[in-house]
């Protein structure tokens, strides 16, 4: 028997009720604790595992917290993006992106191109140096369906609608029966973006209530946000005199109100009309008085341009200014206008916009070109049906084709044009109706599609026999049209 023997008192009187603890008996029958190294090692392993488990749990908790924080950040970023998208969305039904671009067009009545070019006019020259100057024309195509008299009201309608008299139907200053189906720039802008603001500053109240047709259902129930006009009716403040000094004073008021309104409110589209030069032209013709009147206009334009520059500098806005006249003057005396002589047809354009296109550079612009130019600057689309009737071509941006010509010989239709861009094709459309004149839609037939570089096309139109045709040439960047009557 060894020095120690194992004994387990299973039923000893002194044993506890709890599980028994083994022990050794030495040779003197004394109890000695039993050492079990393996059991202790297991206990140590358990403690280590517990500590490891705690560490793992702590690590897992930290990861979960990081993932939760990341998820919250992603959620916040998504909400911010959605808010920004909603804020930048255009109004329902409008696919045009809004911008901070604004336009002002000023008509200084009855200043011939040669008169303007002969005078110093420093403020106008300043605008010209920043942008461009070029002679333009009014009166439509001489001897054709589009010929339009070279007087004031028809000239204004040419500009604001982008069409000649055969469409807008204004042939004199009485403005008896304008055709509002050919929409003006104010209506086009408001129909696309109702929140945009429009303004008119004018001597003649007729410009607003008859040419634009403010408040008339037939003219789209259009209302100006800012209107300063009709002062010629205020005989107490502006008693009429034979030298038209009252018109000069009215023009001064109109200019002051224009500058103040632009500076304070920045309307999106503004029309400014100045009359004094035409009154002086009728009274004195080509004279020192006329020269002085033009110099007054230069000072007035300078004040308006200062207001525009203030808006550009302080409101981060882009402004297009177009300064022009509605007709020239006769070559004999300079007192008359209305005919189709070269001097009466020749006008001009001054703009602060420098980046004009090939059409502006290579051809003589027409007054009907100004409306599509302003629409393009505003980044607004002209509806397809209106564009098919448009007689003007934009002076900025890309242009596919200009100067359409049509000839009908028997059943053979020949079409020609000048190509200004090699990209894309030309779709040639034909209709024998003029329903648009009545506010309806014409039924156009596609005759064919040819490369724009061809600059011509020939079609047999036997199946479309008629005494009237509208031919539309649709290019990649613009659309032009001609009538056969």
XYZ file of C-alpha atoms in Angstrom:
485
model
C 0.000 0.000 0.000
C 1.311 3.359 -0.814
C 2.060 6.130 1.604
C -1.299 7.746 0.802
C -4.566 5.918 0.143
C -7.788 7.308 -1.218
C -10.855 7.302 0.997
C -14.312 8.547 0.298
C -16.628 8.625 3.324
C -19.820 7.987 1.543
C -21.799 7.572 4.733
C -19.612 9.153 7.309
C -21.401 10.877 10.153
C -19.196 13.916 9.679
C -19.796 14.195 5.985
C -21.792 17.145 4.591
C -24.996 16.883 2.572
C -23.320 18.538 -0.306
C -21.358 16.626 -2.938
C -18.333 14.935 -1.498
C -14.825 16.258 -1.794
C -12.165 13.579 -2.256
C -9.111 13.633 0.008
C -6.003 11.537 0.857
C -5.207 9.760 4.071
C -1.565 9.790 5.118
C 0.086 7.069 7.131
C -0.948 8.741 10.349
C -4.557 8.710 9.226
C -4.512 12.441 8.796
C -6.514 14.010 5.968
C -4.610 15.678 3.173
C -6.227 17.632 0.255
C -6.247 15.965 -3.049
C -4.484 18.064 -5.727
C -6.116 17.834 -9.180
C -4.118 20.049 -11.586
C -6.330 19.201 -14.607
C -9.488 20.434 -12.903
C -7.843 23.725 -12.063
C -6.753 24.089 -15.680
C -10.328 23.567 -16.803
C -11.496 26.236 -14.434
C -8.883 28.600 -15.844
C -10.055 27.787 -19.363
C -13.609 28.597 -18.360
C -12.550 31.988 -17.001
C -10.572 32.744 -20.141
C -13.510 31.736 -22.303
C -15.768 33.955 -20.244
C -13.419 36.884 -20.690
C -13.104 36.135 -24.410
C -16.863 35.941 -24.724
C -17.196 39.299 -23.011
C -14.606 40.838 -25.358
C -16.323 39.328 -28.404
C -19.680 40.582 -27.201
C -18.225 44.016 -26.614
C -16.698 44.019 -30.134
C -19.956 42.859 -31.635
C -21.813 45.615 -29.794
C -19.394 48.251 -31.106
C -19.805 46.993 -34.684
C -23.565 47.042 -34.298
C -23.380 50.619 -33.040
C -21.201 51.650 -35.998
C -23.581 49.983 -38.429
C -26.524 51.752 -36.788
C -24.765 55.125 -37.029
C -23.899 54.436 -40.685
C -27.511 53.520 -41.449
C -28.723 56.727 -39.809
C -26.247 58.799 -41.818
C -27.347 57.105 -45.061
C -30.980 57.785 -44.173
C -30.244 61.469 -43.472
C -28.304 61.818 -46.737
C -31.171 60.197 -48.673
C -33.702 62.578 -47.123
C -31.514 65.589 -47.988
C -31.143 64.412 -51.588
C -34.899 63.891 -51.906
C -35.568 67.368 -50.534
C -33.123 68.931 -52.999
C -34.680 67.018 -55.888
C -38.191 68.119 -54.915
C -37.064 71.737 -54.548
C -35.482 71.721 -58.003
C -38.351 69.999 -59.767
C -40.210 72.237 -62.254
C -43.966 72.731 -61.867
C -46.166 69.803 -62.845
C -46.663 69.595 -66.578
C -43.551 71.641 -67.328
C -40.324 69.978 -68.412
C -38.299 73.165 -68.660
C -35.607 73.828 -66.082
C -35.932 77.195 -64.403
C -33.004 79.578 -64.467
C -31.900 83.015 -63.312
C -31.970 84.420 -66.829
C -33.979 87.540 -67.635
C -34.627 89.628 -70.730
C -35.414 93.266 -71.495
C -36.253 94.570 -74.948
C -36.391 98.286 -75.612
C -38.060 99.807 -78.663
C -36.863 103.348 -79.364
C -39.370 104.470 -81.970
C -38.405 105.494 -85.500
C -34.601 105.824 -85.415
C -33.005 105.060 -88.756
C -29.844 102.981 -88.772
C -27.724 105.657 -90.459
C -28.783 108.252 -87.880
C -27.842 106.019 -84.950
C -24.520 105.127 -86.573
C -23.617 108.781 -87.136
C -23.938 109.871 -83.495
C -21.590 109.250 -80.532
C -24.248 107.730 -78.168
C -21.681 106.545 -75.581
C -24.039 104.396 -73.513
C -25.291 102.481 -76.520
C -21.702 102.063 -77.737
C -20.788 100.648 -74.322
C -23.457 97.976 -74.688
C -22.350 97.327 -78.249
C -18.736 96.819 -77.158
C -19.840 94.235 -74.618
C -22.184 92.532 -77.064
C -23.061 93.111 -80.708
C -24.554 95.619 -83.153
C -25.973 94.938 -86.580
C -28.416 96.358 -89.045
C -31.727 94.513 -89.184
C -34.949 94.852 -91.163
C -38.725 95.044 -90.879
C -41.544 94.811 -93.448
C -41.559 91.090 -94.284
C -40.739 89.863 -97.779
C -41.486 92.567 -100.338
C -44.238 91.700 -102.790
C -45.274 88.516 -101.019
C -47.978 87.388 -98.598
C -45.767 88.418 -95.638
C -45.150 92.048 -96.637
C -45.949 94.193 -93.621
C -46.308 97.960 -93.453
C -43.349 99.761 -91.806
C -45.208 101.555 -89.026
C -45.246 101.228 -85.264
C -47.969 98.811 -84.094
C -47.260 96.214 -86.805
C -43.580 96.474 -85.921
C -44.268 95.807 -82.242
C -46.396 92.788 -83.116
C -43.689 91.510 -85.458
C -41.304 91.561 -82.519
C -43.415 90.101 -79.713
C -44.965 87.293 -81.824
C -42.062 86.444 -84.137
C -44.453 86.586 -87.108
C -45.314 88.978 -89.947
C -48.606 90.762 -90.522
C -50.233 87.951 -92.516
C -50.400 86.051 -89.244
C -50.776 88.533 -86.374
C -53.120 90.667 -88.540
C -51.992 94.107 -87.336
C -51.529 96.406 -90.333
C -51.985 99.844 -88.795
C -51.883 101.696 -85.486
C -55.612 101.259 -84.938
C -55.045 97.595 -83.967
C -58.599 96.668 -84.892
C -58.474 92.890 -85.027
C -55.196 91.329 -83.838
C -54.969 87.554 -84.094
C -53.977 86.367 -80.644
C -53.612 82.759 -81.787
C -50.061 83.718 -82.755
C -48.820 83.879 -79.204
C -46.562 86.655 -77.967
C -43.512 86.105 -75.778
C -45.299 87.098 -72.572
C -47.997 84.497 -73.103
C -45.520 81.786 -74.068
C -43.491 82.447 -70.932
C -46.491 82.551 -68.601
C -48.045 79.399 -70.036
C -44.854 77.459 -69.416
C -43.842 79.006 -66.117
C -46.713 80.911 -64.458
C -44.486 82.070 -61.593
C -42.277 84.109 -63.900
C -42.926 87.841 -63.788
C -43.591 90.082 -66.793
C -43.464 93.862 -67.028
C -44.337 96.647 -69.458
C -43.159 100.262 -69.392
C -44.701 102.369 -72.121
C -46.233 105.626 -73.293
C -48.961 103.883 -75.258
C -51.505 101.978 -73.204
C -52.440 100.298 -76.514
C -49.310 98.170 -76.320
C -50.646 96.391 -73.268
C -54.399 96.294 -73.743
C -54.575 95.782 -77.515
C -51.318 94.314 -78.830
C -50.641 91.952 -75.926
C -54.340 91.810 -75.068
C -54.028 91.833 -71.298
C -57.035 90.278 -69.570
C -58.686 89.077 -72.779
C -59.815 85.459 -72.911
C -58.839 85.243 -76.579
C -55.316 86.350 -75.592
C -54.960 83.810 -72.793
C -56.180 85.944 -69.855
C -52.654 87.253 -69.497
C -51.928 89.772 -66.723
C -48.733 91.769 -66.233
C -47.030 91.673 -62.859
C -45.695 95.196 -63.337
C -47.232 97.809 -65.621
C -46.375 101.468 -66.008
C -48.115 102.980 -69.023
C -50.971 105.074 -70.343
C -49.519 108.393 -69.242
C -50.515 110.051 -72.503
C -54.085 109.947 -71.150
C -53.170 112.004 -68.079
C -53.688 115.481 -69.527
C -53.354 117.215 -66.158
C -49.844 115.916 -65.508
C -48.803 115.828 -69.148
C -50.671 118.531 -71.120
C -50.097 117.982 -74.817
C -47.959 120.495 -76.697
C -47.032 120.875 -80.363
C -43.327 120.136 -79.749
C -44.080 116.829 -77.990
C -42.273 117.902 -74.845
C -44.930 116.002 -72.912
C -43.838 112.816 -74.678
C -40.244 113.441 -73.632
C -41.389 113.886 -70.027
C -43.424 110.704 -70.219
C -40.419 108.822 -71.624
C -38.359 110.127 -68.721
C -40.911 108.808 -66.248
C -41.100 105.487 -68.060
C -37.307 105.117 -67.923
C -37.117 106.009 -64.236
C -39.830 103.487 -63.401
C -38.125 100.879 -65.543
C -34.778 101.325 -63.801
C -36.369 101.260 -60.361
C -38.477 98.182 -61.081
C -35.561 96.271 -62.576
C -33.311 97.204 -59.685
C -35.862 96.313 -57.008
C -37.818 93.440 -58.580
C -35.936 92.075 -61.591
C -38.899 91.031 -63.796
C -38.190 88.017 -65.977
C -39.418 89.594 -69.229
C -39.747 93.361 -69.706
C -40.858 95.552 -72.619
C -39.779 99.202 -72.621
C -41.199 101.561 -75.231
C -39.856 105.094 -75.873
C -41.797 107.363 -78.246
C -40.138 110.783 -78.309
C -37.767 110.119 -81.229
C -40.604 109.234 -83.587
C -42.562 112.362 -82.697
C -39.524 114.532 -83.349
C -38.797 112.668 -86.578
C -42.286 113.355 -87.880
C -42.011 117.050 -86.992
C -38.421 117.847 -87.977
C -37.202 114.897 -90.063
C -33.427 114.450 -90.378
C -32.284 117.370 -88.247
C -30.382 118.524 -85.191
C -33.588 118.123 -83.206
C -33.723 114.466 -84.229
C -30.067 113.993 -83.328
C -30.710 115.516 -79.909
C -33.680 113.206 -79.371
C -31.485 110.186 -80.144
C -28.906 111.430 -77.641
C -31.696 111.631 -75.043
C -32.472 108.000 -75.789
C -28.804 107.148 -75.233
C -28.921 108.694 -71.766
C -32.151 106.866 -70.947
C -30.826 103.528 -72.135
C -27.739 104.128 -69.994
C -29.884 104.408 -66.850
C -31.721 101.193 -67.660
C -28.454 99.397 -68.372
C -27.058 100.525 -65.012
C -30.032 98.877 -63.302
C -29.381 95.674 -65.265
C -25.719 95.720 -64.262
C -26.744 96.187 -60.640
C -28.931 93.061 -60.828
C -26.142 91.092 -62.468
C -23.639 92.111 -59.797
C -25.872 91.693 -56.747
C -28.327 88.925 -57.610
C -26.242 86.498 -59.681
C -28.553 86.908 -62.672
C -27.877 86.756 -66.403
C -29.586 89.456 -68.451
C -30.206 89.724 -72.169
C -30.810 93.264 -73.391
C -32.122 93.890 -76.901
C -32.355 97.511 -78.040
C -33.982 98.146 -81.404
C -36.408 100.302 -83.366
C -39.696 99.509 -85.095
C -39.000 101.084 -88.509
C -36.678 103.432 -90.374
C -37.516 106.725 -92.098
C -37.953 107.876 -95.664
C -34.809 108.917 -97.532
C -36.099 112.282 -98.766
C -36.960 114.103 -95.554
C -36.804 111.617 -92.697
C -40.281 112.673 -91.632
C -42.233 109.714 -92.964
C -42.332 105.935 -92.943
C -44.687 103.104 -93.869
C -43.443 102.137 -97.324
C -40.995 99.438 -98.426
C -38.006 101.628 -99.338
C -34.642 100.420 -98.132
C -34.244 103.169 -95.499
C -37.748 102.614 -94.136
C -37.192 98.847 -93.930
C -33.713 99.070 -92.447
C -33.531 98.973 -88.661
C -30.875 97.773 -86.211
C -30.220 95.714 -83.109
C -27.903 96.422 -80.169
C -27.474 93.656 -77.609
C -25.259 93.035 -74.607
C -24.999 89.366 -75.642
C -21.778 88.613 -77.469
C -22.058 84.938 -78.417
C -24.305 85.258 -81.450
C -24.538 82.500 -84.050
C -23.722 82.071 -87.738
C -27.123 83.335 -88.767
C -26.521 86.666 -86.995
C -23.004 86.882 -88.396
C -23.744 85.959 -92.015
C -27.254 87.293 -92.646
C -29.271 90.396 -91.876
C -31.501 89.713 -88.871
C -35.208 90.522 -88.972
C -37.355 91.951 -86.198
C -39.208 88.598 -86.073
C -35.943 86.941 -84.972
C -35.926 88.671 -81.597
C -38.738 86.692 -79.939
C -37.247 83.212 -80.575
C -33.874 84.620 -79.506
C -35.288 85.719 -76.155
C -37.081 82.401 -75.659
C -33.876 80.501 -76.332
C -31.945 82.713 -73.919
C -34.552 81.978 -71.240
C -34.138 78.263 -72.021
C -37.838 77.935 -72.761
C -39.258 75.828 -75.574
C -41.671 77.191 -78.157
C -44.544 74.684 -78.522
C -44.364 72.667 -81.729
C -47.542 74.064 -83.279
C -46.413 77.638 -82.569
C -42.922 76.928 -83.843
C -44.322 75.760 -87.183
C -45.824 79.241 -87.635
C -42.751 81.150 -86.486
C -41.171 83.435 -89.085
C -38.119 84.231 -86.966
C -34.846 82.391 -86.384
C -32.876 82.544 -83.100
C -29.791 84.763 -83.163
C -28.052 82.682 -80.492
C -27.340 78.969 -80.214
C -27.225 76.403 -82.989
C -29.322 76.829 -86.130
C -29.850 74.128 -88.746
C -31.299 76.019 -91.679
C -32.485 79.453 -92.816
C -33.901 81.226 -95.868
C -36.427 78.639 -97.099
C -37.688 78.881 -100.671
C -40.535 76.928 -102.244
C -41.721 76.590 -105.818
C -44.702 74.698 -107.159
C -44.736 73.715 -110.837
C -47.729 71.571 -111.655
C -47.569 68.789 -109.092
C -43.841 69.165 -108.465
C -42.858 70.934 -105.261
C -39.257 72.145 -105.060
C -37.907 73.188 -101.678
C -34.572 74.893 -100.962
C -32.824 76.237 -97.880
C -29.455 77.413 -96.586
C -27.754 74.977 -94.234
C -25.832 76.434 -91.269
C -25.108 73.163 -89.468
C -24.258 69.778 -90.940
C -25.905 67.752 -88.189
C -29.136 65.872 -88.728
C -31.885 65.828 -91.311
C -34.696 68.069 -92.484
C -38.273 66.856 -92.262
C -40.471 68.463 -94.902
C -44.114 68.855 -93.832
C -47.114 70.025 -95.854
C -50.658 71.071 -95.051
C -53.394 72.534 -97.248
C -55.246 74.086 -94.306
C -54.737 77.181 -92.158
C -56.635 76.046 -89.083
C -54.032 77.558 -86.739
C -55.314 80.998 -87.712
C -58.558 80.080 -85.931
C -56.865 78.498 -82.932
C -57.153 74.959 -84.281
C -54.557 72.389 -85.357
C -53.461 71.844 -88.943
C -53.143 68.337 -90.356
C -49.537 68.189 -91.556
C -48.307 65.411 -93.835
C -44.666 64.341 -93.851
C -43.438 64.518 -97.442
C -39.984 63.180 -96.681
C -36.744 63.409 -94.732
C -33.441 64.462 -96.308
C -29.988 65.390 -94.949
C -29.788 69.072 -94.037
C -26.625 69.354 -96.130
C -28.611 68.604 -99.295
C -30.127 72.087 -99.082
C -32.927 71.040 -101.431
C -35.639 68.464 -101.978
C -38.254 67.718 -104.668
C -41.629 66.053 -104.113
C -44.606 65.009 -106.199
C -47.716 66.311 -104.425
C -50.380 65.151 -106.855
C -52.434 63.760 -103.984
C -52.472 67.148 -102.215
C -54.038 69.412 -104.817
C -54.940 72.805 -103.359
C -54.790 76.562 -103.884
C -53.045 77.022 -100.532
C -50.097 75.285 -98.913
C -48.038 75.718 -95.773
C -44.617 74.102 -96.069
C -42.634 73.529 -92.869
C -38.956 72.549 -92.790
C -38.045 71.005 -89.455
C -34.326 70.834 -88.749
C -32.461 69.514 -85.730
C -32.096 72.935 -84.103
C -34.834 75.094 -85.618
C -37.877 75.151 -87.859
C -38.732 77.485 -90.769
C -41.765 77.780 -93.016
C -43.129 79.194 -96.241
C -46.607 79.580 -97.716
C -47.802 79.057 -101.262
C -50.855 81.217 -101.909
